[in-house]
Amino acid sequence: MDSEPTSRIIKGDCIEQMALLPAKSVDLIFADPPYNLQLNGDLTRPEGKTVDAVDDAWDHFDSFAAYDEFTRNWLAQARRVLKDNGALWVIGSYHNIFRVGTAVQDAGLWILNDVVWRKSNPMPNFKGTRFTNAHETLIWAAKSDKARYTFNYHAMKAMNDDLQMRSDWLIPICNGAERAKVDGAKAHPTQKPEALLYRILAACSVPGAVVLDPFMGSGTTGAVARRLGRSFIGMEREQGYIDVAQARIDAVEPLPADALEVSQGRRAQPKVPFGTLVENGFINPGTVLTDPRRRWQARVRADGSLAIGRETGSIHKLGALVQKAPSCNGWTFWHTEKGGTLQPLDALRDAYRSRAAAH
């Protein structure tokens, strides 16, 4: 088991168990609640074999009203234990996700995206009376409309070949060696693929974050959390599922710390004032700067300000002034010249950051 004291599976009803957790103690919640499929009779394949569908007691509710009450109750506890800058992901199908979405908003959570998990290998519709159910829907919500939630945008872009990650995700359903089994049969009817949880945790958490799964099932969330250096709390009522989840999690080898680093945007980098480059000798007072088209020239002063004639100011103020623009990014506008080649001040800032990181 993970050495982190917060990494554990708790046996019991999730509403009761979440009520025992401290308020604002969880960074991220992934919830895969019962879908309330309300299946009537067995489904059969064309050759007559029974489809291994979800017919477990935990997925049965007496009415939509009973399901809605259950949803409101677990969401109320989830919101209570979620940190103000935390986020909730909840997954469902057409059977329940619209009812869950209403409850999410009624609970005061702020929906950021709905994400479609498009299954590359869905189970066919054996009756042939409807379209094949080839997707499930995830709701991503922050605790409020003003929450400063975690979103590793640049990591998701890097994961998607430097293209902005879209809200439709093509991921295979869980099968093959990844599918947990007991005596040759599926250990859990709705086991989610690890790739799905990998993307969610990589997008919306950082190493060391506490991830809560109120409906732990076969343990996919815990397994991925352990692999990615996150702590986790899983809740599950069925001992059989707990045994499967524990075995899966114990078998995971956590990634080394240096492998957990992800791409960051420039806003996440340490701030470096232009004057820091001057005082550290990366650019000397008296150096003449120019714009990329060599229309204007400015001289660097000892305090890191620039001068053009009688006008003085920061690299940003002087850049805006000469262009008659409301604002200017002086790091990319002003350039130094070396050997007839221009390079932006941003390149000098990167060089300074690299040296500072090396020391």
C-alpha positions as a Markdown table, in Angstrom:
| # | Residue | x | y | z |
|---|---|---|---|---|
| 1 | Met | 0.0 | 0.0 | 0.0 |
| 2 | Asp | 1.1 | 3.6 | -0.6 |
| 3 | Ser | 3.2 | 5.0 | 2.2 |
| 4 | Glu | 1.2 | 8.2 | 2.3 |
| 5 | Pro | -1.2 | 8.2 | 5.3 |
| 6 | Thr | -4.0 | 9.6 | 3.2 |
| 7 | Ser | -3.9 | 6.8 | 0.7 |
| 8 | Arg | -6.4 | 4.2 | 1.8 |
| 9 | Ile | -9.6 | 2.4 | 0.9 |
| 10 | Ile | -12.5 | 2.9 | 3.3 |
| 11 | Lys | -15.2 | 0.3 | 3.5 |
| 12 | Gly | -18.7 | 1.7 | 3.9 |
| 13 | Asp | -21.4 | 3.9 | 2.4 |
| 14 | Cys | -19.8 | 6.9 | 0.7 |
| 15 | Ile | -22.2 | 9.5 | 2.1 |
| 16 | Glu | -21.6 | 8.3 | 5.6 |
| 17 | Gln | -17.9 | 8.1 | 5.2 |
| 18 | Met | -17.5 | 11.4 | 3.5 |
| 19 | Ala | -19.3 | 13.0 | 6.4 |
| 20 | Leu | -16.4 | 11.8 | 8.6 |
| 21 | Leu | -13.7 | 13.6 | 6.5 |
| 22 | Pro | -12.6 | 17.1 | 7.4 |
| 23 | Ala | -14.1 | 19.9 | 5.3 |
| 24 | Lys | -12.0 | 21.2 | 2.4 |
| 25 | Ser | -9.5 | 18.3 | 2.7 |
| 26 | Val | -9.6 | 16.9 | -0.9 |
| 27 | Asp | -8.0 | 18.4 | -4.0 |
| 28 | Leu | -9.9 | 16.4 | -6.7 |
| 29 | Ile | -12.9 | 14.1 | -6.8 |
| 30 | Phe | -13.6 | 11.5 | -9.5 |
| 31 | Ala | -17.1 | 10.0 | -9.1 |
| 32 | Asp | -18.4 | 7.0 | -11.0 |
| 33 | Pro | -21.8 | 6.6 | -9.3 |
| 34 | Pro | -24.4 | 4.0 | -10.1 |
| 35 | Tyr | -26.0 | 4.7 | -13.5 |
| 36 | Asn | -29.5 | 3.6 | -12.5 |
| 37 | Leu | -29.8 | 1.6 | -15.7 |
| 38 | Gln | -33.1 | 0.1 | -14.6 |
| 39 | Leu | -32.7 | -2.9 | -17.0 |
| 40 | Asn | -35.8 | -5.1 | -17.5 |
| 41 | Gly | -34.8 | -8.6 | -18.3 |
| 42 | Asp | -31.6 | -10.1 | -19.7 |
| 43 | Leu | -29.8 | -8.8 | -22.9 |
| 44 | Thr | -28.8 | -11.5 | -25.3 |
| 45 | Arg | -26.3 | -11.7 | -28.2 |
| 46 | Pro | -27.5 | -12.8 | -31.6 |
| 47 | Glu | -26.3 | -16.3 | -31.0 |
| 48 | Gly | -28.3 | -16.5 | -27.8 |
| 49 | Lys | -25.5 | -15.9 | -25.2 |
| 50 | Thr | -26.4 | -13.6 | -22.3 |
| 51 | Val | -24.7 | -10.2 | -22.3 |
| 52 | Asp | -22.7 | -9.5 | -19.2 |
| 53 | Ala | -24.6 | -6.4 | -18.2 |
| 54 | Val | -24.9 | -4.3 | -15.1 |
| 55 | Asp | -27.7 | -6.0 | -13.0 |
| 56 | Asp | -26.1 | -5.6 | -9.5 |
| 57 | Ala | -28.2 | -4.5 | -6.6 |
| 58 | Trp | -26.1 | -1.4 | -6.1 |
| 59 | Asp | -27.4 | 0.0 | -9.4 |
| 60 | His | -31.1 | -0.4 | -8.6 |
| 61 | Phe | -33.2 | 2.4 | -7.2 |
| 62 | Asp | -36.9 | 2.3 | -6.6 |
| 63 | Ser | -37.6 | 5.5 | -8.6 |
| 64 | Phe | -36.0 | 8.5 | -10.2 |
| 65 | Ala | -36.9 | 10.5 | -7.1 |
| 66 | Ala | -34.9 | 8.0 | -5.0 |
| 67 | Tyr | -32.0 | 8.2 | -7.3 |
| 68 | Asp | -32.1 | 12.1 | -7.3 |
| 69 | Glu | -32.1 | 12.1 | -3.5 |
| 70 | Phe | -29.1 | 9.8 | -3.4 |
| 71 | Thr | -27.3 | 12.0 | -5.9 |
| 72 | Arg | -28.0 | 15.2 | -4.0 |
| 73 | Asn | -26.8 | 13.7 | -0.8 |
| 74 | Trp | -23.5 | 12.4 | -2.0 |
| 75 | Leu | -22.8 | 15.6 | -4.0 |
| 76 | Ala | -23.5 | 17.7 | -0.8 |
| 77 | Gln | -20.8 | 15.8 | 1.0 |
| 78 | Ala | -18.5 | 15.9 | -2.0 |
| 79 | Arg | -18.7 | 19.7 | -2.1 |
| 80 | Arg | -18.1 | 20.0 | 1.6 |
| 81 | Val | -14.9 | 18.0 | 1.6 |
| 82 | Leu | -13.6 | 19.6 | -1.6 |
| 83 | Lys | -11.0 | 22.4 | -1.2 |
| 84 | Asp | -12.1 | 25.8 | -2.5 |
| 85 | Asn | -9.6 | 25.4 | -5.4 |
| 86 | Gly | -10.5 | 21.8 | -6.0 |
| 87 | Ala | -12.6 | 20.2 | -8.8 |
| 88 | Leu | -15.1 | 17.4 | -9.3 |
| 89 | Trp | -15.3 | 14.9 | -12.2 |
| 90 | Val | -18.4 | 12.7 | -12.5 |
| 91 | Ile | -19.1 | 10.2 | -15.3 |
| 92 | Gly | -22.4 | 8.8 | -16.5 |
| 93 | Ser | -24.5 | 7.6 | -19.4 |
| 94 | Tyr | -27.7 | 8.9 | -20.9 |
| 95 | His | -29.5 | 7.0 | -18.2 |
| 96 | Asn | -28.4 | 9.3 | -15.4 |
| 97 | Ile | -25.9 | 12.1 | -16.5 |
| 98 | Phe | -28.6 | 14.7 | -17.2 |
| 99 | Arg | -30.2 | 14.2 | -13.7 |
| 100 | Val | -26.7 | 14.3 | -12.2 |
| 101 | Gly | -25.9 | 17.5 | -14.1 |
| 102 | Thr | -28.9 | 19.2 | -12.7 |
| 103 | Ala | -27.9 | 18.1 | -9.2 |
| 104 | Val | -24.3 | 19.3 | -9.7 |
| 105 | Gln | -25.6 | 22.8 | -10.5 |
| 106 | Asp | -28.2 | 22.8 | -7.7 |
| 107 | Ala | -25.3 | 21.9 | -5.3 |
| 108 | Gly | -23.6 | 25.2 | -6.2 |
| 109 | Leu | -20.8 | 23.7 | -8.3 |
| 110 | Trp | -19.7 | 25.4 | -11.5 |
| 111 | Ile | -19.6 | 23.3 | -14.6 |
| 112 | Leu | -16.4 | 23.9 | -16.6 |
| 113 | Asn | -16.8 | 21.4 | -19.4 |
| 114 | Asp | -18.7 | 18.3 | -20.4 |
| 115 | Val | -16.3 | 15.8 | -21.9 |
| 116 | Val | -17.4 | 13.0 | -24.2 |
| 117 | Trp | -15.5 | 9.8 | -23.7 |
| 118 | Arg | -15.8 | 8.3 | -27.2 |
| 119 | Lys | -15.2 | 4.6 | -27.1 |
| 120 | Ser | -13.1 | 3.3 | -29.9 |
| 121 | Asn | -14.3 | -0.3 | -29.3 |
| 122 | Pro | -17.9 | 0.0 | -27.9 |
| 123 | Met | -20.1 | -3.0 | -27.3 |
| 124 | Pro | -22.6 | -3.4 | -30.2 |
| 125 | Asn | -26.4 | -2.9 | -29.8 |
| 126 | Phe | -27.5 | -6.5 | -30.0 |
| 127 | Lys | -31.2 | -5.8 | -30.4 |
| 128 | Gly | -30.6 | -3.5 | -33.3 |
| 129 | Thr | -33.4 | -1.2 | -32.3 |
| 130 | Arg | -31.2 | 1.8 | -31.3 |
| 131 | Phe | -27.8 | 3.4 | -32.1 |
| 132 | Thr | -24.9 | 1.7 | -30.5 |
| 133 | Asn | -24.0 | 3.4 | -27.2 |
| 134 | Ala | -20.5 | 4.5 | -28.1 |
| 135 | His | -19.8 | 7.2 | -25.5 |
| 136 | Glu | -20.2 | 8.3 | -22.0 |
| 137 | Thr | -20.3 | 11.8 | -20.7 |
| 138 | Leu | -18.1 | 13.4 | -18.0 |
| 139 | Ile | -18.9 | 16.6 | -16.2 |
| 140 | Trp | -16.0 | 18.7 | -14.9 |
| 141 | Ala | -17.0 | 21.2 | -12.3 |
| 142 | Ala | -15.3 | 23.7 | -9.9 |
| 143 | Lys | -16.5 | 24.5 | -6.5 |
| 144 | Ser | -17.7 | 27.9 | -7.6 |
| 145 | Asp | -17.5 | 30.3 | -10.5 |
| 146 | Lys | -14.6 | 32.1 | -8.9 |
| 147 | Ala | -12.5 | 29.0 | -7.9 |
| 148 | Arg | -8.9 | 29.0 | -9.0 |
| 149 | Tyr | -9.0 | 25.3 | -10.0 |
| 150 | Thr | -6.0 | 23.4 | -11.3 |
| 151 | Phe | -5.8 | 22.8 | -15.0 |
| 152 | Asn | -2.5 | 21.8 | -16.6 |
| 153 | Tyr | -3.3 | 23.2 | -20.0 |
| 154 | His | 0.2 | 23.0 | -21.4 |
| 155 | Ala | 0.6 | 19.4 | -20.3 |
| 156 | Met | -2.7 | 18.5 | -22.1 |
| 157 | Lys | -1.4 | 20.3 | -25.2 |
| 158 | Ala | 1.9 | 18.4 | -25.0 |
| 159 | Met | 0.0 | 15.1 | -24.6 |
| 160 | Asn | -2.0 | 16.0 | -27.8 |
| 161 | Asp | 0.9 | 16.7 | -30.1 |
| 162 | Asp | 1.0 | 20.4 | -29.3 |
| 163 | Leu | -2.6 | 20.9 | -30.2 |
| 164 | Gln | -5.2 | 22.2 | -27.7 |
| 165 | Met | -6.9 | 19.2 | -26.1 |
| 166 | Arg | -10.5 | 18.9 | -27.2 |
| 167 | Ser | -13.5 | 17.8 | -25.2 |
| 168 | Asp | -14.1 | 14.6 | -27.1 |
| 169 | Trp | -11.7 | 11.9 | -26.0 |
| 170 | Leu | -11.2 | 8.7 | -28.1 |
| 171 | Ile | -10.2 | 6.0 | -25.6 |
| 172 | Pro | -10.8 | 2.3 | -25.7 |
| 173 | Ile | -13.0 | 0.6 | -23.2 |
| 174 | Cys | -11.3 | -1.5 | -20.5 |
| 175 | Asn | -10.4 | -5.0 | -21.8 |
| 176 | Gly | -7.6 | -7.5 | -22.2 |
| 177 | Ala | -4.9 | -7.7 | -19.5 |
| 178 | Glu | -6.1 | -4.5 | -17.9 |
| 179 | Arg | -9.5 | -6.0 | -17.1 |
| 180 | Ala | -9.6 | -7.2 | -13.5 |
| 181 | Lys | -11.0 | -10.7 | -13.2 |
| 182 | Val | -11.9 | -13.1 | -10.4 |
| 183 | Asp | -12.0 | -16.8 | -11.4 |
| 184 | Gly | -12.0 | -15.9 | -15.0 |
| 185 | Ala | -15.0 | -13.5 | -14.8 |
| 186 | Lys | -15.1 | -9.7 | -14.8 |
| 187 | Ala | -14.4 | -8.5 | -11.3 |
| 188 | His | -16.5 | -5.4 | -11.9 |
| 189 | Pro | -19.0 | -4.7 | -14.7 |
| 190 | Thr | -18.2 | -1.0 | -15.2 |
| 191 | Gln | -14.4 | -0.9 | -14.7 |
| 192 | Lys | -13.0 | 2.3 | -16.3 |
| 193 | Pro | -9.9 | 2.3 | -18.4 |
| 194 | Glu | -6.7 | 3.6 | -16.7 |
| 195 | Ala | -6.1 | 5.9 | -19.7 |
| 196 | Leu | -9.2 | 7.8 | -18.9 |
| 197 | Leu | -8.2 | 8.4 | -15.2 |
| 198 | Tyr | -4.6 | 9.1 | -16.3 |
| 199 | Arg | -5.8 | 12.0 | -18.4 |
| 200 | Ile | -8.1 | 13.4 | -15.7 |
| 201 | Leu | -5.5 | 13.3 | -13.0 |
| 202 | Ala | -2.7 | 14.6 | -15.3 |
| 203 | Ala | -5.0 | 17.5 | -16.3 |
| 204 | Cys | -6.4 | 18.5 | -13.0 |
| 205 | Ser | -4.0 | 17.7 | -10.2 |
| 206 | Val | -0.4 | 17.8 | -9.2 |
| 207 | Pro | 1.9 | 15.3 | -7.4 |
| 208 | Gly | 1.0 | 15.0 | -3.8 |
| 209 | Ala | -2.7 | 16.1 | -4.3 |
| 210 | Val | -5.4 | 14.1 | -2.5 |
| 211 | Val | -7.8 | 12.4 | -4.9 |
| 212 | Leu | -11.1 | 11.1 | -3.6 |
| 213 | Asp | -13.2 | 8.4 | -5.4 |
| 214 | Pro | -16.5 | 7.8 | -3.5 |
| 215 | Phe | -17.4 | 4.8 | -5.7 |
| 216 | Met | -14.0 | 3.0 | -5.8 |
| 217 | Gly | -15.2 | -0.2 | -7.4 |
| 218 | Ser | -12.2 | -2.2 | -8.8 |
| 219 | Gly | -9.7 | 0.6 | -7.9 |
| 220 | Thr | -8.8 | 2.3 | -11.2 |
| 221 | Thr | -8.6 | 5.7 | -9.6 |
| 222 | Gly | -6.3 | 4.4 | -6.8 |
| 223 | Ala | -4.1 | 2.6 | -9.2 |
| 224 | Val | -3.6 | 5.6 | -11.4 |
| 225 | Ala | -3.2 | 8.0 | -8.4 |
| 226 | Arg | -0.4 | 5.8 | -7.0 |
| 227 | Arg | 1.3 | 5.6 | -10.4 |
| 228 | Leu | 1.2 | 9.4 | -10.7 |
| 229 | Gly | 2.4 | 10.3 | -7.2 |
| 230 | Arg | -1.1 | 11.4 | -5.9 |
| 231 | Ser | -2.6 | 10.4 | -2.6 |
| 232 | Phe | -6.0 | 8.8 | -2.8 |
| 233 | Ile | -9.0 | 8.0 | -0.7 |
| 234 | Gly | -11.3 | 5.3 | -2.0 |
| 235 | Met | -14.7 | 4.4 | -0.6 |
| 236 | Glu | -16.5 | 1.1 | -1.4 |
| 237 | Arg | -19.3 | -0.9 | 0.2 |
| 238 | Glu | -18.5 | -4.3 | -1.3 |
| 239 | Gln | -15.6 | -6.3 | 0.3 |
| 240 | Gly | -15.1 | -8.2 | -3.0 |
| 241 | Tyr | -14.4 | -5.0 | -4.9 |
| 242 | Ile | -12.1 | -3.8 | -2.1 |
| 243 | Asp | -10.0 | -6.9 | -2.4 |
| 244 | Val | -9.7 | -6.5 | -6.1 |
| 245 | Ala | -8.9 | -2.8 | -5.8 |
| 246 | Gln | -6.3 | -3.4 | -3.1 |
| 247 | Ala | -4.5 | -6.0 | -5.1 |
| 248 | Arg | -4.4 | -3.8 | -8.2 |
| 249 | Ile | -3.1 | -0.8 | -6.3 |
| 250 | Asp | -0.4 | -2.8 | -4.4 |
| 251 | Ala | 0.9 | -4.1 | -7.8 |
| 252 | Val | 1.4 | -0.5 | -9.1 |
| 253 | Glu | 5.0 | 0.8 | -9.3 |
| 254 | Pro | 5.0 | 4.6 | -8.7 |
| 255 | Leu | 6.7 | 6.7 | -11.3 |
| 256 | Pro | 10.0 | 8.4 | -10.1 |
| 257 | Ala | 9.6 | 12.0 | -9.0 |
| 258 | Asp | 11.5 | 13.5 | -12.0 |
| 259 | Ala | 9.1 | 11.7 | -14.4 |
| 260 | Leu | 6.1 | 13.4 | -12.9 |
| 261 | Glu | 7.1 | 16.9 | -14.2 |
| 262 | Val | 4.8 | 18.2 | -16.9 |
| 263 | Ser | 4.9 | 21.0 | -19.4 |
| 264 | Gln | 4.3 | 24.5 | -18.0 |
| 265 | Gly | 3.3 | 27.8 | -19.6 |
| 266 | Arg | 5.4 | 30.9 | -19.2 |
| 267 | Arg | 3.0 | 32.2 | -16.5 |
| 268 | Ala | 4.1 | 29.3 | -14.3 |
| 269 | Gln | 7.8 | 30.2 | -14.6 |
| 270 | Pro | 9.6 | 32.3 | -12.0 |
| 271 | Lys | 9.1 | 36.1 | -12.6 |
| 272 | Val | 12.2 | 37.9 | -13.6 |
| 273 | Pro | 12.3 | 41.7 | -13.7 |
| 274 | Phe | 14.3 | 43.2 | -16.5 |
| 275 | Gly | 16.5 | 44.9 | -13.9 |
| 276 | Thr | 17.6 | 41.5 | -12.7 |
| 277 | Leu | 19.2 | 40.8 | -16.1 |
| 278 | Val | 21.0 | 44.2 | -15.9 |
| 279 | Glu | 22.4 | 43.6 | -12.4 |
| 280 | Asn | 23.5 | 40.1 | -13.2 |
| 281 | Gly | 25.4 | 41.1 | -16.4 |
| 282 | Phe | 23.1 | 39.5 | -18.9 |
| 283 | Ile | 22.7 | 42.9 | -20.6 |
| 284 | Asn | 24.8 | 46.0 | -19.9 |
| 285 | Pro | 23.7 | 49.6 | -19.2 |
| 286 | Gly | 24.1 | 51.6 | -22.4 |
| 287 | Thr | 23.1 | 48.7 | -24.7 |
| 288 | Val | 20.9 | 49.8 | -27.5 |
| 289 | Leu | 17.7 | 47.8 | -28.1 |
| 290 | Thr | 15.6 | 47.8 | -31.2 |
| 291 | Asp | 12.3 | 46.4 | -32.4 |
| 292 | Pro | 12.2 | 43.4 | -34.9 |
| 293 | Arg | 11.8 | 45.8 | -37.9 |
| 294 | Arg | 14.5 | 48.2 | -36.5 |
| 295 | Arg | 12.1 | 51.2 | -36.5 |
| 296 | Trp | 12.9 | 52.4 | -33.0 |
| 297 | Gln | 15.9 | 52.4 | -30.7 |
| 298 | Ala | 16.1 | 52.6 | -26.9 |
| 299 | Arg | 19.0 | 52.7 | -24.6 |
| 300 | Val | 19.2 | 50.5 | -21.4 |
| 301 | Arg | 19.9 | 52.5 | -18.2 |
| 302 | Ala | 21.6 | 51.3 | -15.0 |
| 303 | Asp | 18.3 | 50.8 | -13.2 |
| 304 | Gly | 16.8 | 48.6 | -15.9 |
| 305 | Ser | 14.6 | 51.3 | -17.4 |
| 306 | Leu | 14.9 | 52.4 | -21.1 |
| 307 | Ala | 15.4 | 55.8 | -22.6 |
| 308 | Ile | 14.3 | 57.2 | -25.9 |
| 309 | Gly | 15.3 | 60.9 | -26.1 |
| 310 | Arg | 13.6 | 62.4 | -23.0 |
| 311 | Glu | 11.1 | 59.6 | -22.6 |
| 312 | Thr | 11.9 | 57.0 | -20.0 |
| 313 | Gly | 10.1 | 53.9 | -18.6 |
| 314 | Ser | 10.0 | 50.2 | -18.5 |
| 315 | Ile | 10.5 | 47.9 | -21.4 |
| 316 | His | 6.8 | 47.6 | -21.6 |
| 317 | Lys | 5.9 | 51.3 | -21.2 |
| 318 | Leu | 8.4 | 52.4 | -23.8 |
| 319 | Gly | 7.3 | 49.7 | -26.2 |
| 320 | Ala | 3.7 | 50.8 | -25.9 |
| 321 | Leu | 4.7 | 54.5 | -26.3 |
| 322 | Val | 6.5 | 54.2 | -29.6 |
| 323 | Gln | 3.7 | 52.1 | -31.1 |
| 324 | Lys | 1.0 | 54.3 | -29.7 |
| 325 | Ala | -0.5 | 51.2 | -28.3 |
| 326 | Pro | -2.4 | 50.6 | -25.0 |
| 327 | Ser | 0.1 | 47.9 | -23.9 |
| 328 | Cys | 3.2 | 46.0 | -25.1 |
| 329 | Asn | 5.1 | 42.9 | -24.1 |
| 330 | Gly | 8.5 | 44.4 | -23.9 |
| 331 | Trp | 10.1 | 40.9 | -23.6 |
| 332 | Thr | 9.2 | 40.0 | -27.2 |
| 333 | Phe | 9.1 | 43.5 | -28.7 |
| 334 | Trp | 12.6 | 44.7 | -27.8 |
| 335 | His | 15.7 | 42.9 | -29.2 |
| 336 | Thr | 19.4 | 43.0 | -28.8 |
| 337 | Glu | 21.7 | 42.6 | -31.8 |
| 338 | Lys | 24.8 | 40.4 | -32.0 |
| 339 | Gly | 26.7 | 39.7 | -35.2 |
| 340 | Gly | 23.9 | 41.2 | -37.2 |
| 341 | Thr | 21.3 | 38.9 | -35.7 |
| 342 | Leu | 18.5 | 40.1 | -33.5 |
| 343 | Gln | 17.3 | 38.1 | -30.5 |
| 344 | Pro | 14.4 | 39.1 | -28.2 |
| 345 | Leu | 14.9 | 40.0 | -24.6 |
| 346 | Asp | 12.9 | 36.9 | -23.8 |
| 347 | Ala | 15.9 | 34.8 | -24.9 |
| 348 | Leu | 18.1 | 36.5 | -22.4 |
| 349 | Arg | 15.4 | 35.9 | -19.7 |
| 350 | Asp | 15.4 | 32.2 | -20.6 |
| 351 | Ala | 19.2 | 32.1 | -20.3 |
| 352 | Tyr | 19.0 | 33.7 | -16.9 |
| 353 | Arg | 16.3 | 31.2 | -15.7 |
| 354 | Ser | 18.4 | 28.3 | -16.9 |
| 355 | Arg | 21.5 | 29.4 | -15.0 |
| 356 | Ala | 19.4 | 30.1 | -11.9 |
| 357 | Ala | 17.9 | 26.6 | -12.1 |
| 358 | Ala | 21.3 | 25.0 | -12.5 |
| 359 | His | 22.5 | 26.6 | -9.3 |
